[in-house]
Coordinates of C-alpha atoms in Angstrom, one line a residue:
M636 CA -1.7 3.0 -39.0
T637 CA -2.5 5.0 -35.9
A638 CA -5.4 7.5 -36.3
R639 CA -4.9 10.9 -34.6
R640 CA -8.1 13.0 -34.8
A641 CA -7.9 16.8 -34.6
A642 CA -10.9 17.8 -32.6
W643 CA -9.7 21.2 -31.4
L644 CA -9.1 20.8 -27.7
A645 CA -7.2 23.3 -25.6
V646 CA -6.7 24.5 -22.1
A647 CA -6.0 28.3 -21.9
L648 CA -3.9 29.1 -18.9
C649 CA -4.0 32.6 -17.3
A650 CA -1.5 33.5 -14.6
C651 CA -1.1 36.6 -12.5
Q652 CA 0.7 39.6 -14.1
G653 CA -1.0 38.9 -17.4
A654 CA 1.1 35.8 -18.4
T655 CA -0.8 33.3 -20.5
G656 CA -0.2 29.8 -21.9
T657 CA -2.0 27.1 -23.8
I658 CA -2.0 23.3 -23.6
D659 CA -3.2 21.8 -26.9
I660 CA -4.6 18.3 -26.7
D661 CA -4.4 15.7 -29.4
L662 CA -6.5 12.5 -29.4
V663 CA -5.1 9.1 -30.4
A664 CA -6.7 5.6 -30.4
A665 CA -5.8 2.1 -31.4
P666 CA -4.3 1.6 -34.9
G667 CA -6.9 1.9 -37.6
V668 CA -9.5 3.3 -35.1
D669 CA -11.1 6.8 -35.4
P670 CA -11.0 8.2 -31.9
L671 CA -14.3 10.0 -32.5
A672 CA -16.2 7.2 -34.2
G673 CA -19.8 7.1 -32.9
V674 CA -19.3 10.3 -30.8
D675 CA -22.0 13.0 -31.0
R676 CA -20.9 15.1 -28.1
V677 CA -17.6 15.6 -26.3
R678 CA -16.7 16.7 -22.7
L679 CA -13.5 18.1 -21.3
T680 CA -13.0 18.1 -17.6
L681 CA -10.2 19.8 -15.6
T682 CA -9.6 18.4 -12.0
D683 CA -8.3 21.6 -10.4
P684 CA -10.2 23.9 -10.3
V685 CA -13.0 21.5 -11.3
T686 CA -14.1 22.8 -14.7
V687 CA -16.3 21.1 -17.3
V688 CA -17.1 22.2 -20.9
E689 CA -19.1 20.3 -23.5
S690 CA -19.6 20.6 -27.2
A691 CA -21.8 19.0 -29.8
R692 CA -20.5 18.0 -33.2
G693 CA -20.4 21.1 -35.4
P694 CA -21.7 21.6 -39.0
D695 CA -18.3 20.7 -40.3
G696 CA -18.4 17.4 -38.5
G697 CA -15.8 18.4 -36.0
F698 CA -15.6 19.5 -32.3
A699 CA -14.1 22.6 -30.7
L700 CA -13.5 22.8 -26.9
S701 CA -11.5 25.3 -24.9
L702 CA -11.1 25.6 -21.1
E703 CA -9.9 28.8 -19.5
V704 CA -8.1 28.2 -16.2
D705 CA -6.7 30.4 -13.5
A706 CA -3.1 29.1 -13.5
R707 CA -1.8 29.1 -10.0
G708 CA 0.9 26.5 -10.6
Q709 CA -1.4 23.7 -9.3
A710 CA -1.2 20.2 -10.7
A711 CA -4.2 18.9 -12.5
R712 CA -5.4 16.3 -15.0
V713 CA -7.5 16.9 -18.1
A714 CA -10.1 14.2 -19.0
F715 CA -11.8 13.7 -22.4
E716 CA -15.1 11.9 -22.8
G717 CA -16.9 11.1 -26.1
L718 CA -20.6 10.5 -25.7
D719 CA -23.0 8.9 -28.2
A720 CA -26.5 10.1 -29.1
A721 CA -27.9 8.4 -26.0
G722 CA -25.5 10.3 -23.7
D723 CA -23.4 7.2 -22.9
V724 CA -19.6 7.5 -22.7
V725 CA -18.2 5.4 -25.6
V726 CA -14.6 6.5 -25.4
W727 CA -12.6 8.4 -22.8
G728 CA -9.1 9.0 -21.6
Q729 CA -7.1 11.5 -19.5
T730 CA -3.7 13.1 -19.2
P731 CA -1.3 12.4 -16.4
V732 CA -0.8 15.3 -14.0
L733 CA 0.0 18.5 -15.8
P734 CA 1.4 21.8 -14.3
M735 CA -1.2 24.5 -14.6
S736 CA 1.2 27.5 -15.2
A737 CA 1.7 30.0 -18.0
I738 CA 3.4 27.7 -20.5
D739 CA 2.7 26.5 -24.0
A740 CA 2.6 22.7 -24.4
R741 CA 1.0 19.9 -26.4
V742 CA 0.0 16.5 -25.0
T743 CA -1.8 13.5 -26.4
V744 CA -4.8 11.6 -24.8
Y745 CA -5.3 8.0 -25.7
V746 CA -9.0 7.3 -25.9
A747 CA -10.8 3.9 -25.8
P748 CA -14.0 2.3 -24.5
P749 CA -14.1 2.3 -20.7
H750 CA -13.2 -0.8 -18.8
G751 CA -11.4 -2.6 -21.7
W752 CA -8.2 -3.4 -23.5
S753 CA -7.1 -1.8 -26.8
E754 CA -4.0 -1.9 -28.9
A755 CA -1.5 0.8 -28.1
P756 CA -0.4 3.2 -30.9
V757 CA 3.1 1.7 -30.7
A758 CA 4.6 -1.9 -31.0
L759 CA 7.7 -3.6 -29.7
A760 CA 10.3 -4.3 -32.4
P761 CA 11.8 -6.8 -32.2
A762 CA 9.0 -8.7 -30.4
R763 CA 10.5 -9.9 -27.1
T764 CA 9.8 -11.5 -23.7
D765 CA 11.7 -11.5 -20.4
I766 CA 11.7 -7.7 -20.4
G767 CA 12.9 -5.6 -17.5
A768 CA 10.2 -3.0 -16.8
A769 CA 10.3 0.1 -14.6
A770 CA 7.5 2.6 -13.9
L771 CA 8.5 6.2 -14.6
P772 CA 6.7 9.4 -13.6
F773 CA 6.0 10.0 -17.3
G774 CA 5.5 6.4 -18.5
A775 CA 7.1 3.0 -18.6
L776 CA 10.7 1.9 -19.5
W777 CA 11.4 -1.5 -21.1
A778 CA 14.9 -2.8 -21.1
G779 CA 16.4 -5.8 -22.8
G780 CA 14.5 -9.0 -23.3
R781 CA 14.6 -12.2 -25.3
D782 CA 13.8 -12.3 -29.1
A783 CA 12.0 -15.0 -31.1
D784 CA 15.3 -17.0 -31.4
G785 CA 15.8 -16.9 -27.6
A786 CA 18.7 -14.5 -27.7
P787 CA 19.0 -11.6 -25.3
V788 CA 18.6 -8.1 -26.9
D789 CA 20.1 -4.7 -26.1
S790 CA 16.9 -2.6 -26.8
L791 CA 15.7 0.1 -24.4
A792 CA 12.6 2.1 -25.0
I793 CA 10.3 4.4 -23.0
Y794 CA 6.5 4.5 -23.5
N795 CA 5.6 8.2 -22.8
A796 CA 2.2 8.6 -21.3
Y797 CA 2.1 12.3 -22.2
F798 CA 2.4 11.6 -25.9
H799 CA 1.6 7.9 -26.2
D800 CA 4.7 7.3 -28.3
L801 CA 7.8 5.2 -28.0
Q802 CA 11.1 7.0 -27.3
V803 CA 14.0 4.8 -28.2
G804 CA 17.0 5.0 -25.8
D805 CA 20.6 4.2 -26.4
P806 CA 21.1 0.4 -26.5
L807 CA 22.1 -1.4 -23.3
P808 CA 25.9 -1.7 -23.0
E809 CA 25.4 -5.4 -23.6
P810 CA 22.4 -7.6 -24.5
R811 CA 20.4 -8.8 -21.5
A812 CA 17.3 -10.9 -20.8
A813 CA 15.3 -11.0 -17.6
I814 CA 17.2 -7.9 -16.2
A815 CA 16.0 -6.3 -13.0
A816 CA 14.9 -2.7 -13.6
A817 CA 13.6 -0.1 -11.2
A818 CA 13.3 3.7 -11.2
G819 CA 14.7 5.9 -8.5
L820 CA 13.2 9.0 -7.0
R821 CA 15.0 11.2 -9.5
Q822 CA 15.7 10.8 -13.2
F823 CA 17.7 7.5 -13.0
V824 CA 16.7 3.9 -13.8
Y825 CA 18.9 1.1 -12.2
L826 CA 19.5 -2.1 -14.2
F827 CA 21.0 -5.2 -12.5
G828 CA 22.0 -8.7 -13.6
G829 CA 20.1 -10.6 -16.3
E830 CA 21.2 -13.2 -18.7
G831 CA 24.1 -12.1 -21.0
P832 CA 24.7 -13.0 -24.6
D833 CA 26.6 -16.2 -23.6
G834 CA 23.5 -17.5 -21.8
E835 CA 25.0 -17.0 -18.3
P836 CA 23.7 -14.9 -15.4
T837 CA 25.5 -11.6 -14.9
A838 CA 26.1 -9.1 -12.0
T839 CA 26.4 -5.9 -14.0
F840 CA 25.0 -2.8 -12.4
W841 CA 24.1 0.1 -14.7
R842 CA 22.5 3.4 -14.0
F843 CA 20.6 4.9 -16.9
A844 CA 19.9 8.7 -16.9
T845 CA 16.6 9.3 -18.7
D846 CA 17.2 13.1 -19.0
V847 CA 20.4 13.2 -20.9
P848 CA 19.8 14.0 -24.6
P849 CA 19.4 12.7 -27.1
A850 CA 18.8 9.1 -25.9
G851 CA 19.9 8.8 -22.3
R852 CA 23.3 7.8 -20.8
Y853 CA 24.6 4.7 -19.0
V854 CA 27.1 4.6 -16.1
E855 CA 28.5 1.3 -14.9
L856 CA 28.5 1.0 -11.1
D857 CA 30.4 -1.3 -8.7
S858 CA 29.3 -4.9 -8.4
D859 CA 30.6 -8.3 -7.6
P860 CA 30.5 -11.3 -10.0
A861 CA 29.4 -13.5 -7.1
L862 CA 26.0 -11.6 -7.2
A863 CA 25.2 -12.8 -10.7
R864 CA 21.6 -13.7 -11.3
T865 CA 18.8 -13.6 -13.8
G866 CA 15.0 -13.1 -13.5
D867 CA 15.1 -11.9 -9.9
R868 CA 12.7 -9.2 -8.9
I869 CA 13.5 -5.7 -7.6
A870 CA 11.8 -3.1 -5.4
L871 CA 12.6 0.4 -4.2
A872 CA 13.9 0.2 -0.6
G873 CA 14.6 3.9 0.2
S874 CA 16.0 7.0 -1.5
E875 CA 18.0 5.6 -4.6
T876 CA 18.3 2.2 -2.8
F877 CA 16.8 -1.0 -4.0
L878 CA 16.4 -4.6 -2.9
V879 CA 16.9 -7.4 -5.5
A880 CA 15.5 -10.7 -4.3
G881 CA 17.3 -14.0 -4.8
V882 CA 20.2 -15.9 -3.4
P883 CA 21.9 -14.0 -1.9
P884 CA 19.6 -10.9 -1.8
V885 CA 21.3 -7.8 -3.0
L886 CA 21.1 -4.2 -2.0
L887 CA 21.7 -1.6 -4.7
D888 CA 22.9 1.8 -3.5
G889 CA 22.5 4.2 -6.3
G890 CA 23.9 7.1 -4.3
R891 CA 27.1 5.3 -3.5
G892 CA 27.1 3.5 -6.8
R893 CA 27.6 -0.1 -5.5
A894 CA 25.8 -3.4 -5.2
T895 CA 26.4 -5.6 -2.1
A896 CA 25.0 -8.8 -0.7
V897 CA 22.6 -8.4 2.2
D898 CA 24.0 -10.0 5.4
G899 CA 22.0 -11.3 8.2
A900 CA 18.7 -11.5 6.4
P901 CA 16.3 -14.4 6.2
P902 CA 16.1 -16.2 2.8
L903 CA 14.6 -13.7 0.3
D904 CA 14.1 -15.7 -2.9
G905 CA 10.7 -14.3 -3.8
V906 CA 8.9 -11.2 -5.0
P907 CA 9.5 -7.9 -3.2
A908 CA 7.1 -4.9 -3.1
L909 CA 7.5 -1.5 -1.6
L910 CA 4.7 -0.6 0.8
A911 CA 5.7 2.7 2.4
V912 CA 8.6 5.1 2.9
S913 CA 8.7 7.1 6.1
D914 CA 9.6 10.8 6.3
A915 CA 13.0 9.8 7.4
G916 CA 13.4 7.7 4.2
D917 CA 13.1 4.3 5.8
A918 CA 11.2 1.9 3.6
E919 CA 8.9 -1.0 4.4
V920 CA 9.3 -3.8 1.8
L921 CA 7.4 -7.1 1.8
V922 CA 8.9 -10.2 0.2
V923 CA 6.8 -13.2 -0.5
G924 CA 7.6 -16.5 -2.2
A925 CA 8.6 -20.2 -1.9
G926 CA 12.1 -19.3 -1.0
V927 CA 11.4 -16.6 1.6
G928 CA 11.9 -17.0 5.3
T929 CA 10.6 -20.0 7.2
A930 CA 7.0 -19.7 6.0
G931 CA 7.1 -17.8 2.7
A932 CA 7.2 -14.1 3.9
A933 CA 9.6 -11.6 5.3
V934 CA 9.6 -7.8 5.7
L935 CA 12.2 -5.0 5.6
S936 CA 11.3 -2.3 8.1
G937 CA 13.3 0.2 10.0
G938 CA 16.5 -0.9 8.1
A939 CA 16.2 -4.5 9.5
F940 CA 14.9 -7.7 7.9
R941 CA 12.3 -9.7 9.9
D942 CA 11.1 -13.2 9.1
L943 CA 7.3 -13.7 9.4
P944 CA 7.2 -17.3 10.7
D945 CA 3.4 -17.2 11.2
A946 CA 2.6 -16.5 7.5
P947 CA 0.0 -19.0 6.1
E948 CA 1.3 -21.9 4.1
G949 CA -0.3 -20.7 0.9
L950 CA 2.3 -18.0 0.4
R951 CA 5.0 -20.5 -0.7
R952 CA 4.4 -19.6 -4.4
T953 CA 6.4 -19.0 -7.6
G954 CA 5.2 -17.1 -10.6
H955 CA 3.1 -14.7 -8.4
A956 CA 2.9 -11.0 -8.0
V957 CA 2.8 -8.7 -4.9
V958 CA 1.2 -5.3 -5.3
A959 CA 0.9 -2.4 -2.8
L960 CA -2.6 -1.3 -2.0
P961 CA -3.8 2.3 -1.5
N962 CA -3.8 2.0 2.3
G963 CA -0.2 0.6 2.5
D964 CA -1.2 -3.1 2.8
A965 CA -0.3 -5.5 0.0
L966 CA -2.0 -8.1 -2.1
V967 CA -0.4 -11.4 -3.1
V968 CA -1.8 -12.5 -6.5
G969 CA -1.9 -15.9 -8.3
G970 CA 1.3 -18.0 -8.9
R971 CA 2.1 -21.7 -8.5
G972 CA 1.7 -23.6 -5.3
P973 CA 4.1 -26.2 -3.9
D974 CA 2.6 -28.8 -6.3
G975 CA 3.4 -26.6 -9.3
A976 CA -0.3 -25.9 -10.1
P977 CA -1.5 -22.3 -10.6
V978 CA -3.6 -21.0 -7.8
A979 CA -6.5 -18.6 -7.7
A980 CA -6.2 -17.6 -4.0
L981 CA -5.5 -14.0 -3.1
A982 CA -3.9 -13.0 0.3
R983 CA -3.9 -9.6 1.9
Y984 CA -1.0 -8.5 4.1
R985 CA -2.0 -6.1 6.9
R986 CA 1.0 -3.9 7.3
G987 CA -0.1 -2.6 10.7
D988 CA -0.3 -6.1 12.2
R989 CA 2.3 -7.8 10.1
A990 CA -0.3 -10.5 9.4
F991 CA -2.0 -12.1 6.4
D992 CA -5.7 -12.6 5.7
A993 CA -7.2 -14.9 3.1
V994 CA -9.3 -12.9 0.7
A995 CA -12.9 -14.2 0.4
G996 CA -12.9 -13.4 -3.3
A997 CA -10.4 -15.1 -5.6
L998 CA -9.4 -15.1 -9.2
A999 CA -12.0 -16.7 -11.5
T1000 CA -9.2 -18.6 -13.2
P1001 CA -6.1 -19.9 -11.4
R1002 CA -3.1 -18.4 -13.1
A1003 CA 0.7 -18.0 -12.9
D1004 CA 3.1 -15.6 -14.6
A1005 CA 0.4 -13.0 -15.1
A1006 CA 1.2 -9.3 -15.6
V1007 CA -0.1 -7.5 -12.6
A1008 CA -0.4 -3.8 -11.7
R1009 CA -2.4 -1.5 -9.5
A1010 CA -3.7 1.6 -11.2
G1011 CA -5.7 3.9 -8.9
G1012 CA -8.4 1.9 -7.2
L1013 CA -8.0 -1.2 -9.4
V1014 CA -5.7 -4.2 -9.5
V1015 CA -5.4 -5.6 -13.0
V1016 CA -4.3 -9.2 -13.5
A1017 CA -3.5 -9.8 -17.2
G1018 CA -3.0 -13.1 -19.0
G1019 CA -0.7 -15.8 -17.5
T1020 CA -0.7 -19.6 -17.7
D1021 CA -3.6 -21.8 -16.6
G1022 CA -3.6 -25.2 -15.0
A1023 CA -3.4 -27.0 -18.4
G1024 CA -0.5 -24.9 -19.5
G1025 CA -2.6 -22.8 -21.8
V1026 CA -1.9 -19.1 -22.4
L1027 CA -4.8 -17.0 -21.0
G1028 CA -6.4 -14.3 -23.1
D1029 CA -8.2 -12.3 -20.4
A1030 CA -7.5 -10.0 -17.5
E1031 CA -9.3 -10.0 -14.2
V1032 CA -9.9 -6.7 -12.4
V1033 CA -10.1 -6.5 -8.6
D1034 CA -11.3 -3.6 -6.5
A1035 CA -8.1 -2.4 -4.7
D1036 CA -10.1 -1.3 -1.6
T1037 CA -12.6 -4.1 -1.1
L1038 CA -10.6 -6.8 -3.0
E1039 CA -13.9 -7.9 -4.6
P1040 CA -13.6 -9.3 -8.2
L1041 CA -15.1 -6.8 -10.6
A1042 CA -14.8 -8.3 -14.1
S1043 CA -12.9 -10.4 -16.6
V1044 CA -12.0 -8.4 -19.7
P1045 CA -10.6 -9.9 -22.9
L1046 CA -7.0 -9.0 -23.9
V1047 CA -6.1 -7.9 -27.4
V1048 CA -3.6 -10.8 -27.5
P1049 CA -3.3 -13.8 -25.1
R1050 CA 0.1 -13.7 -23.4
T1051 CA 2.0 -15.0 -20.4
G1052 CA 5.1 -13.7 -18.7
A1053 CA 4.4 -10.1 -19.8
T1054 CA 5.1 -6.9 -18.0
A1055 CA 2.4 -4.5 -16.6
V1056 CA 3.0 -0.9 -15.6
A1057 CA 0.5 1.5 -14.2
L1058 CA 0.7 4.9 -16.0
G1059 CA 0.1 8.3 -14.5
N1060 CA -3.2 8.6 -16.2
D1061 CA -4.6 5.4 -14.5
Q1062 CA -4.2 3.3 -17.6
V1063 CA -2.2 0.1 -17.5
V1064 CA 0.3 -0.7 -20.3
V1065 CA 1.1 -4.3 -21.0
A1066 CA 4.1 -5.3 -23.1
G1067 CA 6.1 -8.4 -24.0
G1068 CA 5.4 -11.9 -22.9
V1069 CA 4.8 -15.1 -25.0
G1070 CA 1.7 -15.7 -27.0
A1071 CA -0.3 -18.9 -27.5
D1072 CA 2.0 -19.8 -30.4
G1073 CA 5.0 -19.8 -28.1
R1074 CA 6.6 -16.7 -29.7
P1075 CA 7.2 -13.3 -28.2
V1076 CA 4.4 -10.8 -28.5
E1077 CA 5.0 -7.5 -30.5
V1078 CA 1.6 -5.9 -29.7
V1079 CA 1.5 -3.4 -26.8
E1080 CA -1.9 -2.9 -25.2
L1081 CA -3.6 -0.5 -22.8
Y1082 CA -6.3 -1.1 -20.2
T1083 CA -8.6 1.9 -19.9
P1084 CA -10.5 1.9 -16.6
P1085 CA -14.1 2.9 -16.1
V1086 CA -14.9 6.6 -16.1
P1087 CA -14.5 7.8 -12.4

């Protein structure tokens, strides 16, 4: 059971011409955990304008906090901190960005100890792996997957970071495992390929509208059976345009509603990551992997693909991740080398020079098939498989600016092949994957970063 504790928390919004509004804030924690256990004092912080209020526990054992804000239509976050008798923060959490205008609304903040993993207030049912995951402005979407019997499923659900609940969407038009999923710049999520119920790769191209009540709507777009694939990665490559890696690489054009093979590109059987989008809408996408180019890396820039023949040999990996860094560079994380063994090495791609640097720091444990995401100033590398084939039960955290290793933090459940999505409140949600028993994992968990 998930505990929701009603400390009275509210942001009072006062706009010009006398209009007012209130944002009520609920607290939620891991199942069976009291969000305010061990808390003697609470603090509420608004980021714009910076406003801080505190309250001690009242005679009735509860807390009451209210912020009054000049609502100018600005966007801001609200952070909650629970402090113990010594003044140390024992739990905290924050909202994603909220509009500060004269509206009435209610949101939920998930609170947990800083710099650690806790079970989310929802679970995946049925438990599944090989999930297609997409980051949304308001949370994470999970599409399809493979159940405990190995069969593709048709489930689609959204983890909403404003309410920390699971919103169940209409089932996929057909079961899929290892489907490629990515969100556009609007309300659409694009779903391509994946393994069908007959065990064969598919080339179906679906657009899912997240804003159509009551549970979304699918539209099938044009594709070619020759583009069938499963398990290939996807990245945004412009306004409603996406690159799906693999053989051959595929360009998904959401605006025109069609999927086409990419002609004239170097081999792109690897992992793509969007690094930047120009004011004109041109994207820069880095692709890294054993089947990419002549040396393991290529880039899409200015509408053209370019091989990077001088890339270091260590980029020929599988089971790795590529994440964009805050300055527009990229970090290549983990995976398996040419000999099939997991690697610990990290590599930084310098976008301005189109060159790679080895990173002095490395993962403490070589790992492949980890769930990797960058949230704010941290890169989180969760679980994976080690050199002995064991399923790892920790997550390594790396500073996204200096690339220095910061800590290794235990997961709630060991897992490999999971998905990680950075949420708008700087938490990371991890779902799916296979546990140490070889079965799909039902538990969803959240990484809560240190207090800024």
